[in-house]
């Protein structure tokens, strides 16, 4: 899971992740500052290979600076592939500047966005709430990045309070840092109390699957299994609302979700050609471009996994492209253009034939109707018999024979 790659807070962060050590980030130089539009940046550590920094800046809420261990393909946490909340805690619960919301899981087709679910009775815990007489800044540490390589640093609660005290001592309003009362650390909520969380068996039962199937989903990175809200004794635990949302996601009709290989209806010949053309292009865009690949690929992703996603994208693009074409209007225009060509004694190699070729490949029933209408009107208006060669309307197709006309076109 993405959280396992997280190593440390940057010393310049405004919203520290609880329990994680602080790492010196002064060697990064200029990083995004919370002014102007909100934006994120991914910065490879200039001194230690395999480590990356994620900096997310917001003009009114400050910024987060976190250090991650990159995957073997230089990938990192899932948050990279889209704009993410400034602060996310407890397995995806996120803060919008005023309140907390549950992890985004349920897609609202009507709104075209994920359902927003505020967390009832949530309380924000700030750095000011943590700072008390138990924290001694002189006993706190700010680690060198090289000291965190190859392992996830672990600090006990008492040591982290010392580290937080040292972090707070360097912060001043003159340097543009928000006050400690606005530095978000985490949240509490009734639904996140330890005695309200459920384990693997209960999560599987809520979704109607076996525990072994759930563990297989987790190990393979499949099934959109939500991140756990915490881990107790090496056992992942989830909140009941998150479990219920995942179960609801699985119950929703497949038509409302990304179509799998098994669910996809057959494409027309033309759309399938678009799919076969776009598949390699999308694969190259997703996998061969190092910058784009690093933004979304997790360490368990493979070339074949990306190829599968590219094939799905190509299918969706081909399917949607056909929907944008006004087929009936095109067939009507084609009919009138063909009759005009016939009246002018033009042959079937005109652009009319090329458009008819496209219509045959993509919408054979509409092409059949158009050709029948052309033959009928040509005979009525111009006395051209249906067997006339001009009515074949077959386009020239260098390198490949034109597709056969529908049956009525041969009448």
CSV table of C-alpha atoms in Angstrom, one decimal:
chain,number,residue,atom,x,y,z
A,1,UNK,CA,0.0,0.0,0.0
A,2,UNK,CA,1.1,3.5,-0.7
A,3,UNK,CA,1.6,4.4,3.0
A,4,UNK,CA,4.4,1.8,3.3
A,5,UNK,CA,6.6,4.0,1.0
A,6,UNK,CA,6.3,7.0,3.3
A,7,UNK,CA,9.6,7.8,5.1
A,8,UNK,CA,9.5,11.2,6.7
A,9,UNK,CA,8.1,14.7,7.0
A,10,UNK,CA,10.2,17.4,5.4
A,11,UNK,CA,11.4,19.9,8.0
A,12,UNK,CA,9.7,22.7,6.1
A,13,UNK,CA,6.2,21.1,6.0
A,14,UNK,CA,3.3,22.9,7.6
A,15,UNK,CA,1.2,19.8,8.3
A,16,UNK,CA,3.3,17.0,9.7
A,17,UNK,CA,2.3,13.4,9.5
A,18,UNK,CA,2.1,12.1,13.1
A,19,UNK,CA,4.7,9.5,14.2
A,20,UNK,CA,7.0,10.1,11.3
A,21,UNK,CA,10.5,11.6,11.8
A,22,UNK,CA,11.5,15.0,10.3
A,23,UNK,CA,14.1,15.1,7.5
A,24,UNK,CA,16.3,18.0,6.5
A,25,UNK,CA,15.0,19.3,3.2
A,26,UNK,CA,17.1,22.5,3.0
A,27,UNK,CA,19.2,21.0,0.2
A,28,UNK,CA,16.2,21.0,-2.2
A,29,UNK,CA,16.5,24.7,-2.8
A,30,UNK,CA,13.4,26.5,-4.1
A,31,UNK,CA,10.3,24.4,-3.8
A,32,UNK,CA,6.7,25.4,-4.5
A,33,UNK,CA,5.5,28.1,-2.1
A,34,UNK,CA,1.9,28.5,-1.0
A,35,UNK,CA,1.2,31.5,-3.2
A,36,UNK,CA,-0.8,31.5,-6.4
A,37,UNK,CA,-2.9,28.5,-7.4
A,38,UNK,CA,-2.6,25.2,-5.5
A,39,UNK,CA,0.0,22.9,-7.1
A,40,UNK,CA,2.1,19.8,-6.5
A,41,UNK,CA,5.6,18.9,-7.3
A,42,UNK,CA,7.7,15.7,-7.4
A,43,UNK,CA,11.4,16.3,-6.7
A,44,UNK,CA,14.0,13.6,-6.9
A,45,UNK,CA,16.4,13.9,-3.9
A,46,UNK,CA,19.6,15.4,-5.3
A,47,UNK,CA,21.8,13.6,-2.9
A,48,UNK,CA,20.3,10.1,-2.3
A,49,UNK,CA,19.1,7.9,-5.2
A,50,UNK,CA,15.8,6.2,-4.9
A,51,UNK,CA,14.1,8.8,-2.7
A,52,UNK,CA,11.7,11.5,-3.9
A,53,UNK,CA,10.0,14.4,-2.3
A,54,UNK,CA,6.3,15.4,-2.8
A,55,UNK,CA,5.5,19.0,-2.2
A,56,UNK,CA,1.9,20.2,-2.2
A,57,UNK,CA,1.3,23.9,-1.8
A,58,UNK,CA,-1.9,25.8,-1.2
A,59,UNK,CA,-2.2,29.6,-1.2
A,60,UNK,CA,-4.3,29.8,1.9
A,61,UNK,CA,-3.6,26.5,3.8
A,62,UNK,CA,0.2,26.2,3.6
A,63,UNK,CA,2.1,23.2,2.2
A,64,UNK,CA,3.0,19.6,2.9
A,65,UNK,CA,6.5,18.3,2.3
A,66,UNK,CA,6.9,14.5,2.5
A,67,UNK,CA,9.8,12.1,1.7
A,68,UNK,CA,9.0,8.8,-0.1
A,69,UNK,CA,11.0,5.8,-1.1
A,70,UNK,CA,10.6,5.3,-4.9
A,71,UNK,CA,9.7,2.0,-6.4
A,72,UNK,CA,12.0,0.0,-8.7
A,73,UNK,CA,10.6,1.9,-11.7
A,74,UNK,CA,11.0,5.3,-10.0
A,75,UNK,CA,7.4,5.3,-9.2
A,76,UNK,CA,5.9,6.5,-5.9
A,77,UNK,CA,2.6,7.0,-4.1
A,78,UNK,CA,-0.8,6.8,-5.7
A,79,UNK,CA,-1.4,10.5,-4.9
A,80,UNK,CA,0.8,11.5,-7.9
A,81,UNK,CA,-1.5,10.7,-10.7
A,82,UNK,CA,-4.1,13.4,-9.9
A,83,UNK,CA,-4.4,16.5,-7.8
A,84,UNK,CA,-4.8,15.4,-4.2
A,85,UNK,CA,-5.9,16.9,-0.9
A,86,UNK,CA,-3.4,19.0,1.0
A,87,UNK,CA,-3.9,16.8,4.1
A,88,UNK,CA,-4.9,13.1,4.1
A,89,UNK,CA,-4.8,10.9,7.1
A,90,UNK,CA,-6.2,7.6,8.4
A,91,UNK,CA,-6.2,5.8,5.1
A,92,UNK,CA,-7.6,8.6,2.9
A,93,UNK,CA,-9.8,10.7,5.2
A,94,UNK,CA,-9.0,14.2,3.9
A,95,UNK,CA,-9.2,17.8,5.1
A,96,UNK,CA,-10.5,20.6,2.8
A,97,UNK,CA,-9.4,23.5,5.0
A,98,UNK,CA,-12.5,23.6,7.2
A,99,UNK,CA,-13.6,20.0,7.8
A,100,UNK,CA,-12.9,16.3,7.2
A,101,UNK,CA,-14.3,14.0,4.5
A,102,UNK,CA,-14.3,10.2,4.0
A,103,UNK,CA,-12.1,8.6,1.4
A,104,UNK,CA,-13.5,9.1,-2.2
A,105,UNK,CA,-15.0,5.7,-3.2
A,106,UNK,CA,-18.5,6.1,-4.7
A,107,UNK,CA,-18.9,7.7,-8.2
A,108,UNK,CA,-22.0,9.8,-8.7
A,109,UNK,CA,-23.0,9.4,-12.4
A,110,UNK,CA,-25.4,12.4,-12.4
A,111,UNK,CA,-22.9,14.8,-10.8
A,112,UNK,CA,-19.9,13.4,-12.7
A,113,UNK,CA,-17.8,13.3,-9.5
A,114,UNK,CA,-17.3,11.3,-6.4
A,115,UNK,CA,-19.8,11.5,-3.6
A,116,UNK,CA,-18.7,13.9,-0.9
A,117,UNK,CA,-19.2,12.4,2.6
A,118,UNK,CA,-18.3,14.8,5.5
A,119,UNK,CA,-17.2,12.9,8.7
A,120,UNK,CA,-19.7,13.4,11.6
A,121,UNK,CA,-18.3,14.9,14.8
A,122,UNK,CA,-14.8,15.0,13.4
A,123,UNK,CA,-12.2,17.0,15.4
A,124,UNK,CA,-9.0,18.4,13.9
A,125,UNK,CA,-5.9,17.9,16.0
A,126,UNK,CA,-3.3,20.6,15.3
A,127,UNK,CA,0.4,20.9,16.1
A,128,UNK,CA,-0.6,23.3,18.9
A,129,UNK,CA,-2.6,20.5,20.5
A,130,UNK,CA,0.4,18.2,20.5
A,131,UNK,CA,2.9,20.7,22.0
A,132,UNK,CA,2.9,20.5,25.7
A,133,UNK,CA,5.4,20.1,28.5
A,134,UNK,CA,6.1,16.5,27.4
A,135,UNK,CA,8.0,17.8,24.3
A,136,UNK,CA,11.7,18.9,24.7
A,137,UNK,CA,13.0,20.6,21.6
A,138,UNK,CA,16.6,20.0,22.7
A,139,UNK,CA,15.9,16.2,22.5
A,140,UNK,CA,14.3,16.4,19.1
A,141,UNK,CA,16.0,15.3,15.9
A,142,UNK,CA,16.0,16.4,12.3
A,143,UNK,CA,17.5,13.5,10.3
A,144,UNK,CA,19.7,13.6,7.3
A,145,UNK,CA,18.0,12.0,4.3
A,146,UNK,CA,20.8,9.5,3.8
A,147,UNK,CA,20.1,8.1,7.3
A,148,UNK,CA,16.6,7.1,6.2
A,149,UNK,CA,17.6,5.1,3.1
A,150,UNK,CA,16.4,1.5,2.9
A,151,UNK,CA,14.1,1.5,5.9
A,152,UNK,CA,11.0,3.2,7.2
A,153,UNK,CA,12.1,5.1,10.3
A,154,UNK,CA,10.1,4.4,13.4
A,155,UNK,CA,9.8,6.7,16.3
A,156,UNK,CA,7.8,6.2,19.5
A,157,UNK,CA,5.2,8.7,20.6
A,158,UNK,CA,7.4,10.4,23.2
A,159,UNK,CA,10.3,10.9,20.8
A,160,UNK,CA,8.0,12.3,18.2
A,161,UNK,CA,6.8,14.9,20.6
A,162,UNK,CA,10.4,16.0,21.1
A,163,UNK,CA,10.9,16.1,17.3
A,164,UNK,CA,7.7,18.1,16.9
A,165,UNK,CA,8.9,20.6,19.5
A,166,UNK,CA,12.2,21.1,17.6
A,167,UNK,CA,10.3,21.5,14.3
A,168,UNK,CA,8.0,24.1,15.9
A,169,UNK,CA,11.0,26.1,17.2
A,170,UNK,CA,12.2,27.0,13.7
A,171,UNK,CA,8.8,28.3,12.6
A,172,UNK,CA,8.1,32.0,12.4
A,173,UNK,CA,5.3,34.1,10.9
A,174,UNK,CA,7.9,36.2,9.2
A,175,UNK,CA,9.0,33.2,7.2
A,176,UNK,CA,5.4,32.7,5.9
A,177,UNK,CA,4.6,29.8,8.1
A,178,UNK,CA,0.9,29.5,9.4
A,179,UNK,CA,0.5,29.5,13.1
A,180,UNK,CA,0.7,26.2,15.0
A,181,UNK,CA,-3.1,26.4,15.6
A,182,UNK,CA,-3.5,26.0,11.8
A,183,UNK,CA,-0.9,23.2,11.3
A,184,UNK,CA,-3.0,20.1,10.9
A,185,UNK,CA,-1.6,16.8,12.3
A,186,UNK,CA,-4.6,14.4,12.3
A,187,UNK,CA,-8.2,14.0,13.2
A,188,UNK,CA,-10.4,12.1,15.7
A,189,UNK,CA,-14.0,10.9,15.0
A,190,UNK,CA,-16.3,8.4,16.6
A,191,UNK,CA,-16.2,6.2,13.5
A,192,UNK,CA,-12.4,6.0,13.8
A,193,UNK,CA,-12.3,4.9,17.4
A,194,UNK,CA,-10.3,1.6,17.7
A,195,UNK,CA,-13.3,-0.3,19.1
A,196,UNK,CA,-15.4,0.8,16.1
A,197,UNK,CA,-13.0,-0.5,13.4
A,198,UNK,CA,-13.3,-3.9,11.7
A,199,UNK,CA,-10.8,-6.4,10.4
A,200,UNK,CA,-10.3,-8.4,7.2
A,201,UNK,CA,-13.0,-11.0,7.9
A,202,UNK,CA,-15.7,-8.3,8.5
A,203,UNK,CA,-14.6,-6.3,5.5
A,204,UNK,CA,-14.8,-9.4,3.3
A,205,UNK,CA,-18.2,-10.3,4.7
A,206,UNK,CA,-19.5,-6.8,4.0
A,207,UNK,CA,-18.4,-7.2,0.4
A,208,UNK,CA,-19.8,-10.7,0.1
A,209,UNK,CA,-16.5,-12.4,-0.6
A,210,UNK,CA,-14.2,-14.7,1.3
A,211,UNK,CA,-11.4,-13.6,3.5
A,212,UNK,CA,-8.9,-15.4,1.2
A,213,UNK,CA,-10.3,-13.5,-1.8
A,214,UNK,CA,-9.9,-10.2,0.0
A,215,UNK,CA,-6.3,-11.0,0.9
A,216,UNK,CA,-5.6,-12.0,-2.7
A,217,UNK,CA,-7.1,-8.7,-3.9
A,218,UNK,CA,-4.8,-6.8,-1.4
A,219,UNK,CA,-1.6,-8.7,-2.4
A,220,UNK,CA,-2.3,-8.2,-6.1
A,221,UNK,CA,-3.4,-4.6,-5.9
A,222,UNK,CA,-6.9,-5.5,-7.4
A,223,UNK,CA,-10.5,-4.9,-6.5
A,224,UNK,CA,-10.1,-1.2,-5.5
A,225,UNK,CA,-9.7,-2.4,-1.8
A,226,UNK,CA,-9.6,0.8,0.3
A,227,UNK,CA,-6.5,1.5,2.4
A,228,UNK,CA,-6.9,0.6,6.1
A,229,UNK,CA,-7.6,3.3,8.6
A,230,UNK,CA,-4.9,1.9,10.9
A,231,UNK,CA,-2.8,-1.2,11.5
A,232,UNK,CA,-3.0,-2.9,14.9
A,233,UNK,CA,-0.6,-5.7,15.6
A,234,UNK,CA,0.2,-6.1,11.9
A,235,UNK,CA,-3.6,-6.5,11.3
A,236,UNK,CA,-5.2,-3.9,9.0
A,237,UNK,CA,-8.4,-2.3,10.3
A,238,UNK,CA,-11.1,-0.3,8.5
A,239,UNK,CA,-13.9,2.0,9.5
A,240,UNK,CA,-17.4,0.7,9.0
A,241,UNK,CA,-18.4,3.6,6.6
A,242,UNK,CA,-15.4,2.9,4.4
A,243,UNK,CA,-16.2,-0.9,4.4
A,244,UNK,CA,-19.9,-0.1,3.5
A,245,UNK,CA,-18.9,2.2,0.7
A,246,UNK,CA,-16.6,-0.4,-0.8
A,247,UNK,CA,-19.4,-3.0,-0.6
A,248,UNK,CA,-21.7,-0.5,-2.3
A,249,UNK,CA,-19.1,0.2,-5.0
A,250,UNK,CA,-19.0,-3.5,-5.8
A,251,UNK,CA,-22.8,-3.8,-5.9
A,252,UNK,CA,-23.3,-1.0,-8.4
A,253,UNK,CA,-24.0,-2.2,-12.0
A,254,UNK,CA,-21.0,-2.8,-14.1
A,255,UNK,CA,-22.4,-0.4,-16.7
A,256,UNK,CA,-21.7,2.4,-14.3
A,257,UNK,CA,-18.1,1.4,-13.9
A,258,UNK,CA,-15.0,0.9,-16.0
A,259,UNK,CA,-16.0,-2.0,-18.4
A,260,UNK,CA,-13.8,-5.1,-17.9
A,261,UNK,CA,-12.7,-7.4,-20.7
A,262,UNK,CA,-15.6,-9.7,-19.9
A,263,UNK,CA,-18.2,-6.9,-19.9
A,264,UNK,CA,-17.3,-5.2,-23.2
A,265,UNK,CA,-19.8,-5.6,-26.1
A,266,UNK,CA,-18.4,-6.2,-29.6
A,267,UNK,CA,-17.3,-3.1,-31.5
A,268,UNK,CA,-18.1,-2.4,-35.1
A,269,UNK,CA,-15.3,-3.2,-37.6
A,270,UNK,CA,-14.4,0.5,-37.9
A,271,UNK,CA,-14.4,1.2,-34.1
A,272,UNK,CA,-12.3,-2.0,-33.6
A,273,UNK,CA,-9.7,-0.6,-36.0
A,274,UNK,CA,-9.6,2.6,-34.0
A,275,UNK,CA,-9.1,0.5,-30.9
A,276,UNK,CA,-6.2,-1.5,-32.4
A,277,UNK,CA,-4.6,1.8,-33.6
A,278,UNK,CA,-5.0,3.6,-30.3
A,279,UNK,CA,-3.9,0.7,-28.1
A,280,UNK,CA,-0.1,0.9,-28.9
A,281,UNK,CA,-0.2,4.7,-28.9
A,282,UNK,CA,-1.8,4.8,-25.4
A,283,UNK,CA,0.6,2.1,-24.1
A,284,UNK,CA,3.6,4.2,-25.3
A,285,UNK,CA,2.1,7.3,-23.7
A,286,UNK,CA,1.6,5.5,-20.3
A,287,UNK,CA,4.7,3.4,-20.1
A,288,UNK,CA,7.5,4.7,-22.4
A,289,UNK,CA,7.4,8.3,-21.1
A,290,UNK,CA,9.4,8.2,-17.9
A,291,UNK,CA,7.8,11.3,-16.4
A,292,UNK,CA,4.2,10.2,-17.0
A,293,UNK,CA,5.0,6.6,-16.0
A,294,UNK,CA,6.4,7.8,-12.6
A,295,UNK,CA,3.2,9.7,-11.9
A,296,UNK,CA,1.0,6.7,-11.8
A,297,UNK,CA,2.8,3.4,-11.7
A,298,UNK,CA,3.2,1.7,-8.4
A,299,UNK,CA,6.0,-0.7,-7.6
A,300,UNK,CA,3.9,-3.8,-8.4
A,301,UNK,CA,2.8,-2.5,-11.8
A,302,UNK,CA,4.3,-4.3,-14.8
A,303,UNK,CA,4.5,-3.7,-18.6
A,304,UNK,CA,1.6,-6.1,-19.1
A,305,UNK,CA,-0.5,-4.4,-16.5
A,306,UNK,CA,0.0,-1.1,-18.4
A,307,UNK,CA,-0.8,-2.7,-21.7
A,308,UNK,CA,-4.1,-4.0,-20.2
A,309,UNK,CA,-5.0,-0.4,-19.1
A,310,UNK,CA,-4.0,0.9,-22.5
A,311,UNK,CA,-6.3,-1.6,-24.2
A,312,UNK,CA,-9.2,-0.6,-22.0
A,313,UNK,CA,-8.5,3.1,-22.8
A,314,UNK,CA,-8.4,2.4,-26.5
A,315,UNK,CA,-11.7,0.5,-26.3
A,316,UNK,CA,-13.4,3.3,-24.4
A,317,UNK,CA,-12.0,5.9,-26.9
A,318,UNK,CA,-13.2,4.0,-29.9
A,319,UNK,CA,-16.6,3.4,-28.4
A,320,UNK,CA,-17.0,7.1,-27.4
A,321,UNK,CA,-15.7,8.4,-30.8
A,322,UNK,CA,-18.5,6.6,-32.6
A,323,UNK,CA,-21.1,8.1,-30.3
A,324,UNK,CA,-20.0,11.6,-31.3
A,325,UNK,CA,-20.9,11.1,-35.0
A,326,UNK,CA,-24.4,12.1,-36.2
A,327,UNK,CA,-24.8,8.9,-38.2
A,328,UNK,CA,-28.3,9.6,-39.6
A,329,UNK,CA,-27.4,13.1,-40.7
A,330,UNK,CA,-24.3,11.8,-42.3
A,331,UNK,CA,-26.2,9.2,-44.2
A,332,UNK,CA,-28.7,11.8,-45.4
A,333,UNK,CA,-25.9,14.2,-46.6
A,334,UNK,CA,-24.2,11.2,-48.3
A,335,UNK,CA,-27.4,10.4,-50.2
A,336,UNK,CA,-27.8,13.9,-51.5
A,337,UNK,CA,-24.1,14.2,-52.4
A,338,UNK,CA,-24.2,10.9,-54.3
A,339,UNK,CA,-27.3,11.9,-56.3
A,340,UNK,CA,-25.6,15.2,-57.2
A,341,UNK,CA,-22.5,13.3,-58.4
A,342,UNK,CA,-24.7,10.9,-60.4
A,343,UNK,CA,-26.5,13.9,-62.1
A,344,UNK,CA,-23.1,15.3,-63.0
A,345,UNK,CA,-22.0,11.9,-64.3
A,346,UNK,CA,-19.2,11.6,-61.7
A,347,UNK,CA,-17.8,8.2,-61.0
A,348,UNK,CA,-17.8,6.3,-57.7
A,349,UNK,CA,-14.3,7.2,-56.8
A,350,UNK,CA,-15.3,10.7,-55.6
A,351,UNK,CA,-15.2,11.7,-51.9
A,352,UNK,CA,-18.7,10.3,-51.7
A,353,UNK,CA,-17.3,6.8,-52.1
A,354,UNK,CA,-14.8,7.4,-49.4
A,355,UNK,CA,-17.4,8.5,-47.0
A,356,UNK,CA,-19.6,5.6,-47.9
A,357,UNK,CA,-16.6,3.3,-47.2
A,358,UNK,CA,-16.3,4.8,-43.7
A,359,UNK,CA,-20.0,4.4,-43.1
A,360,UNK,CA,-19.9,0.8,-44.2
A,361,UNK,CA,-17.1,0.0,-41.7
A,362,UNK,CA,-18.6,1.8,-38.8
A,363,UNK,CA,-22.4,1.7,-39.3
A,364,UNK,CA,-23.3,-0.9,-41.8
A,365,UNK,CA,-27.2,-0.7,-41.3
A,366,UNK,CA,-27.1,3.1,-42.0
A,367,UNK,CA,-24.9,2.5,-45.0
A,368,UNK,CA,-27.3,-0.1,-46.4
A,369,UNK,CA,-30.2,2.3,-46.0
A,370,UNK,CA,-28.3,5.1,-47.7
A,371,UNK,CA,-27.2,3.0,-50.7
A,372,UNK,CA,-30.8,1.8,-51.2
A,373,UNK,CA,-32.1,5.4,-51.1
A,374,UNK,CA,-29.4,6.5,-53.6
A,375,UNK,CA,-30.3,3.7,-56.0
A,376,UNK,CA,-34.0,4.3,-55.7
A,377,UNK,CA,-33.7,8.1,-56.2
A,378,UNK,CA,-31.2,7.7,-59.0
A,379,UNK,CA,-33.7,5.6,-60.9
A,380,UNK,CA,-36.7,7.9,-60.2
A,381,UNK,CA,-34.9,11.2,-60.8
A,382,UNK,CA,-32.4,10.4,-63.5
A,383,UNK,CA,-33.6,7.2,-65.0
A,384,UNK,CA,-30.4,5.4,-64.0
A,385,UNK,CA,-31.0,1.7,-63.6
A,386,UNK,CA,-29.9,0.1,-60.3
A,387,UNK,CA,-27.5,-2.1,-62.2
A,388,UNK,CA,-25.5,0.9,-63.5
A,389,UNK,CA,-21.8,0.7,-62.6
A,390,UNK,CA,-21.9,4.2,-61.2
A,391,UNK,CA,-24.2,3.0,-58.4
A,392,UNK,CA,-21.6,0.7,-57.0
A,393,UNK,CA,-20.1,3.9,-55.3
A,394,UNK,CA,-17.0,1.9,-54.5
A,395,UNK,CA,-14.1,4.1,-53.4
A,396,UNK,CA,-10.6,3.5,-54.5
A,397,UNK,CA,-8.7,1.9,-51.6
A,398,UNK,CA,-4.9,1.7,-52.4
A,399,UNK,CA,-3.3,-1.2,-50.7
A,400,UNK,CA,-6.5,-3.0,-49.7
A,401,UNK,CA,-9.8,-3.9,-51.5
A,402,UNK,CA,-12.8,-1.8,-50.5
A,403,UNK,CA,-15.3,-3.6,-48.3
A,404,UNK,CA,-18.3,-5.2,-50.0
A,405,UNK,CA,-21.5,-3.1,-50.1
A,406,UNK,CA,-24.5,-4.3,-48.1
A,407,UNK,CA,-26.8,-6.7,-49.9
A,408,UNK,CA,-29.3,-4.1,-51.0
A,409,UNK,CA,-26.5,-2.0,-52.6
A,410,UNK,CA,-25.9,-5.0,-55.0
A,411,UNK,CA,-29.6,-5.1,-56.1
